[in-house]
Amino acid sequence: MRRTVFNEDHEAFRETLRAFIEAEVVPVHDEWFAAGQVPREFYYKLAELGLFGISVPEEFGGAGIESHKFEAIQYEETARAGVSFGGSGVHVLLALPYIKALGTDEQKKRYLEKFVSAEEMWALAMTEPGTGSDLAGMKTTAKLSEDGTHYVLNGSKTFITGGVHADRVIVCARTSAPTADDRRFGISLFAVDTKSEGYSIGRKLDKLGLKTSDTAELAFVDVKVPVEDLLGEENKGFYYLGSNLPSERWGIAYGAYAQAKAAVRFAKEYVQDRTVFGKTVASFQNTKFELAACQAEVDAAEAVADRALEALDAGELTAAEAASAKLFNTEVAHRVIDKCLQLHGGYGFMNEYPIARLYADNRVNRIYGGTSEVMKMIIAKNMGL
């Protein structure tokens, strides 16, 4: 079936990005994998390519294109090549919407030019040890100083993607106690300079997958955050976080679809080359049936991903629809990638093959951005159950 989601400009961008990946990423990706992160300098190359400024307003050095379709192509092309851009996705997909939606004119001028150029890389710090998805239970605090010039930040965060390389981190912290009827009240967002005294990076976490993405623990001990770095209104942070969840979950859903599509490609190429019992693995009926079933699932996931993309760009993607897309596509990717690894046999368990890395990378899709169980709760509530 013909896809209608992308036009000629998008496909031209795809060609440019694919050539960039082949020249700048594929030859060194194994080194990044072994190191557990991409070099900080690589982000300057992404900035030169224009990836960080696509949806940034022109007055701040961006292209001013209000669309997620270029991000969608990045998901497809990185998955196709079996590579990752490290924590850069958090920089654009997670941090940027908060700056654009909540930043004052002064803040946008101060933040966005450095954002576009990669002079400042951003991350988002929500999760804390012991709280997981229960953001309302966070313990990190930010208390306004007596002279009203700054907040004093204390606490810790974990599982922070991009946390090692980040120059600024949007930190969620309690500025007031929750009320009796609303435990979500009292959370605020701050654009914290990582060079601030009392700010420290703990362990760089050793993850099952996403090896090229730096993920860290963060700690704050009496960190002074100027009042000028408060994003939005005080005590309304939880509601700001909720407004951006549909786009975050769309990104996970789209990325999962792209991974599943890539897995079928990897498996097809492998079984056509691999010979057993004097025949190619592709010639066996079981192989054909397994890959055919995988392709059918990928086709369905693509339709869900594209439909959600169009709704997101139109400003119409609801929380329940985003949850449904994430639930469906991540479950499809789980099944498809597992089958495609099985078709690789023992080699599928070797990290030198992209299917092995894809298998590990994909697992977190059903956890972060809200677990599959949380997605089901959202969908059920929308059904009136």
Coordinates of C-alpha atoms in Angstrom, one line a residue:
M1 CA 0.0 0.0 0.0
R2 CA 1.3 3.4 -0.9
R3 CA 2.3 5.6 2.0
T4 CA 1.2 9.2 1.9
V5 CA 2.7 10.6 5.1
F6 CA 6.0 11.8 3.5
N7 CA 6.5 14.2 0.5
E8 CA 9.5 15.0 -1.7
D9 CA 11.1 17.2 0.9
H10 CA 11.0 14.5 3.4
E11 CA 12.4 11.9 1.0
A12 CA 15.3 14.3 0.1
F13 CA 16.0 14.6 3.8
R14 CA 16.0 10.8 4.1
E15 CA 18.6 10.5 1.4
T16 CA 20.8 13.1 3.1
L17 CA 20.5 11.4 6.4
R18 CA 21.1 8.0 5.1
A19 CA 24.3 9.2 3.4
F20 CA 25.4 10.9 6.7
I21 CA 24.8 7.7 8.7
E22 CA 26.8 5.6 6.2
A23 CA 29.7 8.0 6.3
E24 CA 29.8 9.3 9.9
V25 CA 28.1 6.6 12.0
V26 CA 28.4 3.1 10.7
P27 CA 32.2 3.0 10.5
V28 CA 32.6 4.0 14.2
H29 CA 29.4 2.6 15.8
D30 CA 31.1 -0.4 17.2
E31 CA 33.5 1.9 19.1
W32 CA 30.6 3.8 20.5
F33 CA 28.9 0.5 21.6
A34 CA 32.0 -0.6 23.4
A35 CA 32.5 2.8 25.1
G36 CA 28.8 3.0 26.2
Q37 CA 28.2 6.4 24.7
V38 CA 28.7 8.5 21.6
P39 CA 31.5 11.2 21.7
R40 CA 30.2 14.6 22.8
E41 CA 31.7 16.0 19.5
F42 CA 29.3 14.0 17.5
Y43 CA 26.4 16.2 18.5
Y44 CA 28.1 19.1 16.7
K45 CA 27.9 17.1 13.5
L46 CA 24.2 16.5 14.1
A47 CA 23.8 20.2 14.7
E48 CA 25.6 21.0 11.4
L49 CA 23.2 18.7 9.6
G50 CA 20.4 20.7 11.0
L51 CA 18.7 18.0 13.1
F52 CA 18.4 20.0 16.3
G53 CA 16.8 23.1 14.7
I54 CA 14.1 21.7 12.5
S55 CA 11.2 22.7 14.7
V56 CA 12.9 25.6 16.4
P57 CA 11.5 29.1 15.4
E58 CA 13.6 30.9 12.8
E59 CA 14.4 33.8 15.0
F60 CA 16.4 31.5 17.2
G61 CA 18.3 29.8 14.5
G62 CA 16.0 27.0 13.5
A63 CA 14.0 26.1 10.4
G64 CA 10.6 26.7 12.1
I65 CA 9.0 23.6 10.7
E66 CA 6.2 22.4 13.0
S67 CA 6.2 18.7 12.2
H68 CA 7.5 15.4 13.6
K69 CA 7.9 13.8 10.2
F70 CA 11.6 14.5 10.1
E71 CA 12.0 12.9 13.5
A72 CA 10.0 9.9 12.1
I73 CA 12.5 9.6 9.3
Q74 CA 15.4 9.6 11.8
Y75 CA 13.8 6.7 13.6
E76 CA 13.5 4.8 10.4
E77 CA 17.0 5.5 9.1
T78 CA 18.8 4.8 12.3
A79 CA 16.9 1.5 12.8
R80 CA 17.6 0.5 9.2
A81 CA 21.3 1.0 9.7
G82 CA 21.3 -0.7 13.1
V83 CA 22.8 2.4 14.8
S84 CA 21.9 5.0 17.4
F85 CA 22.6 8.7 17.9
G86 CA 23.0 8.3 21.6
G87 CA 21.0 10.7 23.8
S88 CA 20.2 13.2 21.1
G89 CA 16.6 12.0 20.8
V90 CA 16.0 13.3 24.4
H91 CA 17.4 16.6 23.4
V92 CA 14.9 17.1 20.6
L93 CA 11.8 15.0 21.4
L94 CA 11.6 15.4 25.1
A95 CA 13.4 18.6 26.2
L96 CA 12.6 21.0 23.3
P97 CA 8.8 20.9 23.6
Y98 CA 9.1 22.3 27.2
I99 CA 11.3 25.1 26.1
K100 CA 9.0 26.1 23.3
A101 CA 5.8 25.8 25.3
L102 CA 6.9 27.2 28.6
G103 CA 9.9 29.4 28.0
T104 CA 9.6 33.2 28.2
D105 CA 10.9 35.2 25.3
E106 CA 14.0 35.9 27.4
Q107 CA 14.5 32.2 28.1
K108 CA 14.0 31.2 24.5
K109 CA 16.6 33.7 23.4
R110 CA 19.0 32.5 26.0
Y111 CA 18.5 28.7 25.5
L112 CA 17.5 28.0 21.9
E113 CA 20.5 29.3 19.9
K114 CA 22.8 27.1 22.0
F115 CA 20.3 24.3 21.7
V116 CA 20.4 24.4 17.9
S117 CA 24.2 24.6 17.7
A118 CA 24.7 21.7 20.3
E119 CA 26.6 24.1 22.4
E120 CA 24.2 23.1 25.1
M121 CA 22.8 19.5 25.1
W122 CA 19.6 19.0 27.2
A123 CA 18.1 16.1 29.1
L124 CA 15.0 15.6 31.2
A125 CA 15.1 14.4 34.8
M126 CA 11.8 13.0 36.1
T127 CA 12.4 9.5 37.6
E128 CA 13.7 9.0 41.1
P129 CA 15.0 5.9 42.9
G130 CA 12.0 4.2 44.4
T131 CA 9.3 6.1 42.6
G132 CA 9.4 4.8 39.0
S133 CA 6.2 5.9 37.1
D134 CA 4.7 7.5 40.2
L135 CA 5.9 11.0 39.5
A136 CA 3.7 12.5 42.1
G137 CA 5.7 10.7 44.7
M138 CA 9.0 12.5 43.9
K139 CA 11.1 13.6 46.9
T140 CA 13.5 16.1 45.2
T141 CA 12.7 19.6 46.5
A142 CA 13.4 23.2 45.3
K143 CA 12.9 25.8 48.0
L144 CA 12.8 29.5 47.2
S145 CA 15.5 31.5 48.9
E146 CA 14.6 34.2 51.4
D147 CA 15.7 36.9 49.0
G148 CA 13.7 35.4 46.2
T149 CA 16.6 35.3 43.8
H150 CA 17.0 31.5 43.5
Y151 CA 15.8 28.1 44.4
V152 CA 17.8 25.6 46.4
L153 CA 17.6 22.2 44.8
N154 CA 18.1 18.9 46.8
G155 CA 17.5 15.3 45.8
S156 CA 18.4 12.7 43.2
K157 CA 17.3 11.3 39.9
T158 CA 17.9 8.1 38.1
F159 CA 17.6 6.5 34.6
I160 CA 18.4 9.9 33.0
T161 CA 19.1 9.4 29.3
G162 CA 21.7 11.9 28.1
G163 CA 22.6 12.7 31.7
V164 CA 26.4 12.3 31.2
H165 CA 26.7 14.7 28.3
A166 CA 23.9 17.1 29.3
D167 CA 24.8 20.8 29.7
R168 CA 21.3 21.6 31.0
V169 CA 18.7 19.3 32.5
I170 CA 15.0 20.0 33.0
V171 CA 14.6 18.8 36.6
C172 CA 11.3 18.1 38.2
A173 CA 11.2 19.0 41.8
R174 CA 8.7 19.8 44.6
T175 CA 8.2 23.5 45.4
S176 CA 5.1 22.9 47.5
A177 CA 3.5 20.1 49.4
P178 CA 0.7 18.2 47.7
T179 CA -2.8 19.1 48.7
A180 CA -5.2 16.8 50.4
D181 CA -7.2 16.3 47.2
D182 CA -4.4 16.5 44.6
R183 CA -1.1 14.8 45.3
R184 CA 0.2 16.0 41.9
F185 CA 0.1 19.6 42.9
G186 CA 3.4 21.3 43.9
I187 CA 5.8 20.1 41.3
S188 CA 7.8 22.6 39.2
L189 CA 10.2 22.4 36.3
F190 CA 13.7 24.0 36.3
A191 CA 16.3 24.3 33.5
V192 CA 19.4 23.5 35.6
D193 CA 22.9 24.3 34.5
T194 CA 25.0 21.1 35.0
K195 CA 28.0 23.2 35.9
S196 CA 26.3 24.5 39.0
E197 CA 28.0 23.9 42.4
G198 CA 26.4 20.9 44.1
Y199 CA 25.3 19.3 40.9
S200 CA 26.9 15.9 40.4
I201 CA 26.7 12.9 38.0
G202 CA 26.7 9.6 39.8
R203 CA 27.0 6.3 38.0
K204 CA 26.8 5.9 34.3
L205 CA 24.3 3.1 34.3
D206 CA 25.2 -0.2 32.6
K207 CA 22.0 -1.1 30.7
L208 CA 20.8 -4.2 28.9
G209 CA 20.4 -2.3 25.7
L210 CA 20.7 1.2 24.2
K211 CA 24.5 0.9 24.9
T212 CA 25.4 4.0 22.9
S213 CA 23.1 6.2 25.0
D214 CA 24.6 7.7 28.1
T215 CA 22.2 7.1 31.0
A216 CA 23.1 8.3 34.5
E217 CA 22.2 9.0 38.1
L218 CA 22.1 12.6 39.1
A219 CA 22.4 14.2 42.6
F220 CA 21.7 17.7 43.8
V221 CA 23.1 19.1 47.0
D222 CA 22.1 22.7 47.7
V223 CA 22.2 23.6 44.0
K224 CA 21.3 27.2 43.5
V225 CA 18.9 27.6 40.5
P226 CA 18.2 31.2 39.5
V227 CA 14.5 32.1 39.4
E228 CA 15.1 33.0 35.8
D229 CA 15.5 29.2 35.1
L230 CA 12.0 28.3 36.3
L231 CA 10.1 26.9 33.3
G232 CA 6.4 27.8 33.3
E233 CA 4.5 28.5 36.5
E234 CA 5.5 27.2 39.9
N235 CA 3.6 24.1 41.1
K236 CA 2.1 23.2 37.7
G237 CA 4.9 21.0 36.5
F238 CA 3.0 17.7 36.7
Y239 CA 0.4 19.1 34.3
Y240 CA 3.1 20.3 31.9
L241 CA 4.6 16.8 32.0
G242 CA 1.2 15.3 31.2
S243 CA 0.7 17.5 28.2
N244 CA 3.9 16.2 26.5
L245 CA 3.3 12.6 27.1
P246 CA 1.4 11.9 23.9
S247 CA 4.4 13.1 21.8
E248 CA 6.8 11.1 23.9
R249 CA 4.7 8.0 23.6
W250 CA 4.3 8.5 19.9
G251 CA 8.1 8.6 19.6
I252 CA 8.4 5.3 21.3
A253 CA 5.6 3.8 19.2
Y254 CA 7.2 5.0 16.0
G255 CA 10.7 3.9 17.0
A256 CA 9.3 0.4 17.9
Y257 CA 7.7 0.2 14.4
A258 CA 11.0 1.2 12.8
Q259 CA 12.9 -1.4 14.8
A260 CA 10.5 -4.1 13.8
K261 CA 10.8 -3.1 10.1
A262 CA 14.6 -3.2 10.4
A263 CA 14.5 -6.6 12.0
V264 CA 12.6 -8.1 9.1
R265 CA 15.2 -6.6 6.7
F266 CA 18.1 -8.0 8.7
A267 CA 16.5 -11.5 8.9
K268 CA 15.6 -11.6 5.3
E269 CA 19.1 -10.7 4.2
Y270 CA 20.6 -13.3 6.6
V271 CA 18.3 -16.2 5.6
Q272 CA 19.0 -15.6 1.9
D273 CA 22.7 -15.8 2.5
R274 CA 22.9 -18.6 5.2
T275 CA 23.0 -22.2 4.0
V276 CA 22.1 -25.3 6.0
F277 CA 21.7 -28.9 4.8
G278 CA 22.7 -27.7 1.3
K279 CA 19.9 -25.1 1.1
T280 CA 19.5 -21.5 2.0
V281 CA 17.5 -20.9 5.2
A282 CA 15.1 -18.8 3.1
S283 CA 14.1 -21.8 1.1
F284 CA 12.4 -23.6 4.0
Q285 CA 8.7 -23.2 4.4
N286 CA 9.0 -22.3 8.1
T287 CA 11.2 -19.4 7.3
K288 CA 8.9 -18.1 4.6
F289 CA 5.9 -18.4 6.9
E290 CA 7.6 -16.8 9.9
L291 CA 8.9 -13.8 7.9
A292 CA 5.5 -13.4 6.1
A293 CA 3.8 -13.2 9.5
C294 CA 6.3 -10.7 10.7
Q295 CA 5.8 -8.6 7.6
A296 CA 2.1 -8.5 8.1
E297 CA 2.6 -7.3 11.7
V298 CA 5.0 -4.6 10.5
D299 CA 2.5 -3.4 7.9
A300 CA -0.1 -3.0 10.6
A301 CA 2.3 -1.2 12.9
E302 CA 3.3 1.1 10.1
A303 CA -0.3 2.1 9.6
V304 CA -0.7 2.8 13.3
A305 CA 2.6 4.8 13.4
D306 CA 1.7 6.9 10.4
R307 CA -1.9 7.6 11.6
A308 CA -0.5 8.7 15.0
L309 CA 2.1 10.9 13.3
E310 CA -0.6 12.7 11.3
A311 CA -2.7 13.2 14.4
L312 CA 0.3 14.5 16.3
D313 CA 1.2 17.0 13.7
A314 CA -2.4 18.2 13.6
G315 CA -2.4 18.6 17.3
E316 CA -5.1 16.0 17.7
L317 CA -3.3 13.0 19.2
T318 CA -5.0 12.2 22.5
A319 CA -3.4 10.6 25.5
A320 CA -5.5 7.4 25.0
E321 CA -4.6 7.3 21.3
A322 CA -0.9 7.7 22.0
A323 CA -1.1 5.0 24.7
S324 CA -2.9 2.7 22.2
A325 CA -0.2 3.3 19.6
K326 CA 2.6 2.7 22.0
L327 CA 1.0 -0.5 23.4
F328 CA 0.3 -2.0 20.0
N329 CA 3.6 -1.1 18.3
T330 CA 5.9 -2.1 21.2
E331 CA 4.2 -5.4 21.5
V332 CA 4.4 -6.0 17.8
A333 CA 8.1 -5.1 17.8
H334 CA 8.7 -7.5 20.7
R335 CA 7.2 -10.4 18.8
V336 CA 8.7 -9.6 15.4
I337 CA 12.3 -9.0 16.7
D338 CA 12.2 -12.2 18.7
K339 CA 11.2 -14.2 15.7
C340 CA 13.8 -12.5 13.5
L341 CA 16.5 -13.3 16.0
Q342 CA 15.4 -16.9 16.1
L343 CA 15.9 -17.1 12.3
H344 CA 19.5 -16.1 12.8
G345 CA 20.1 -19.1 15.0
G346 CA 23.2 -18.9 17.2
Y347 CA 24.5 -15.9 15.4
G348 CA 21.4 -13.9 16.5
F349 CA 22.9 -14.1 20.0
M350 CA 26.1 -12.4 19.0
N351 CA 26.4 -8.6 19.4
E352 CA 28.3 -8.3 16.2
Y353 CA 25.0 -8.9 14.4
P354 CA 22.5 -5.9 14.5
I355 CA 19.6 -8.2 15.4
A356 CA 21.1 -9.0 18.8
R357 CA 21.6 -5.3 19.6
L358 CA 18.1 -4.5 18.3
Y359 CA 16.7 -7.2 20.5
A360 CA 18.3 -5.7 23.6
D361 CA 17.4 -2.1 22.6
N362 CA 13.8 -2.9 22.0
R363 CA 13.1 -4.3 25.4
V364 CA 12.9 -1.0 27.2
N365 CA 10.1 0.2 24.8
R366 CA 7.5 -1.6 27.0
I367 CA 8.8 0.0 30.1
Y368 CA 9.8 3.7 29.6
G369 CA 7.4 6.4 28.8
G370 CA 4.9 4.4 30.8
T371 CA 4.8 0.6 31.0
S372 CA 2.5 -1.5 28.9
E373 CA 0.4 -2.0 32.0
V374 CA 0.0 1.7 32.5
M375 CA -0.9 2.1 28.8
K376 CA -3.7 -0.5 29.3
M377 CA -5.0 1.5 32.3
I378 CA -5.2 4.7 30.2
I379 CA -6.9 2.9 27.4
A380 CA -9.4 1.2 29.7
K381 CA -10.2 4.5 31.5
N382 CA -10.9 6.1 28.1
M383 CA -13.3 3.2 27.3
G384 CA -15.2 4.1 30.5
L385 CA -14.0 1.0 32.3

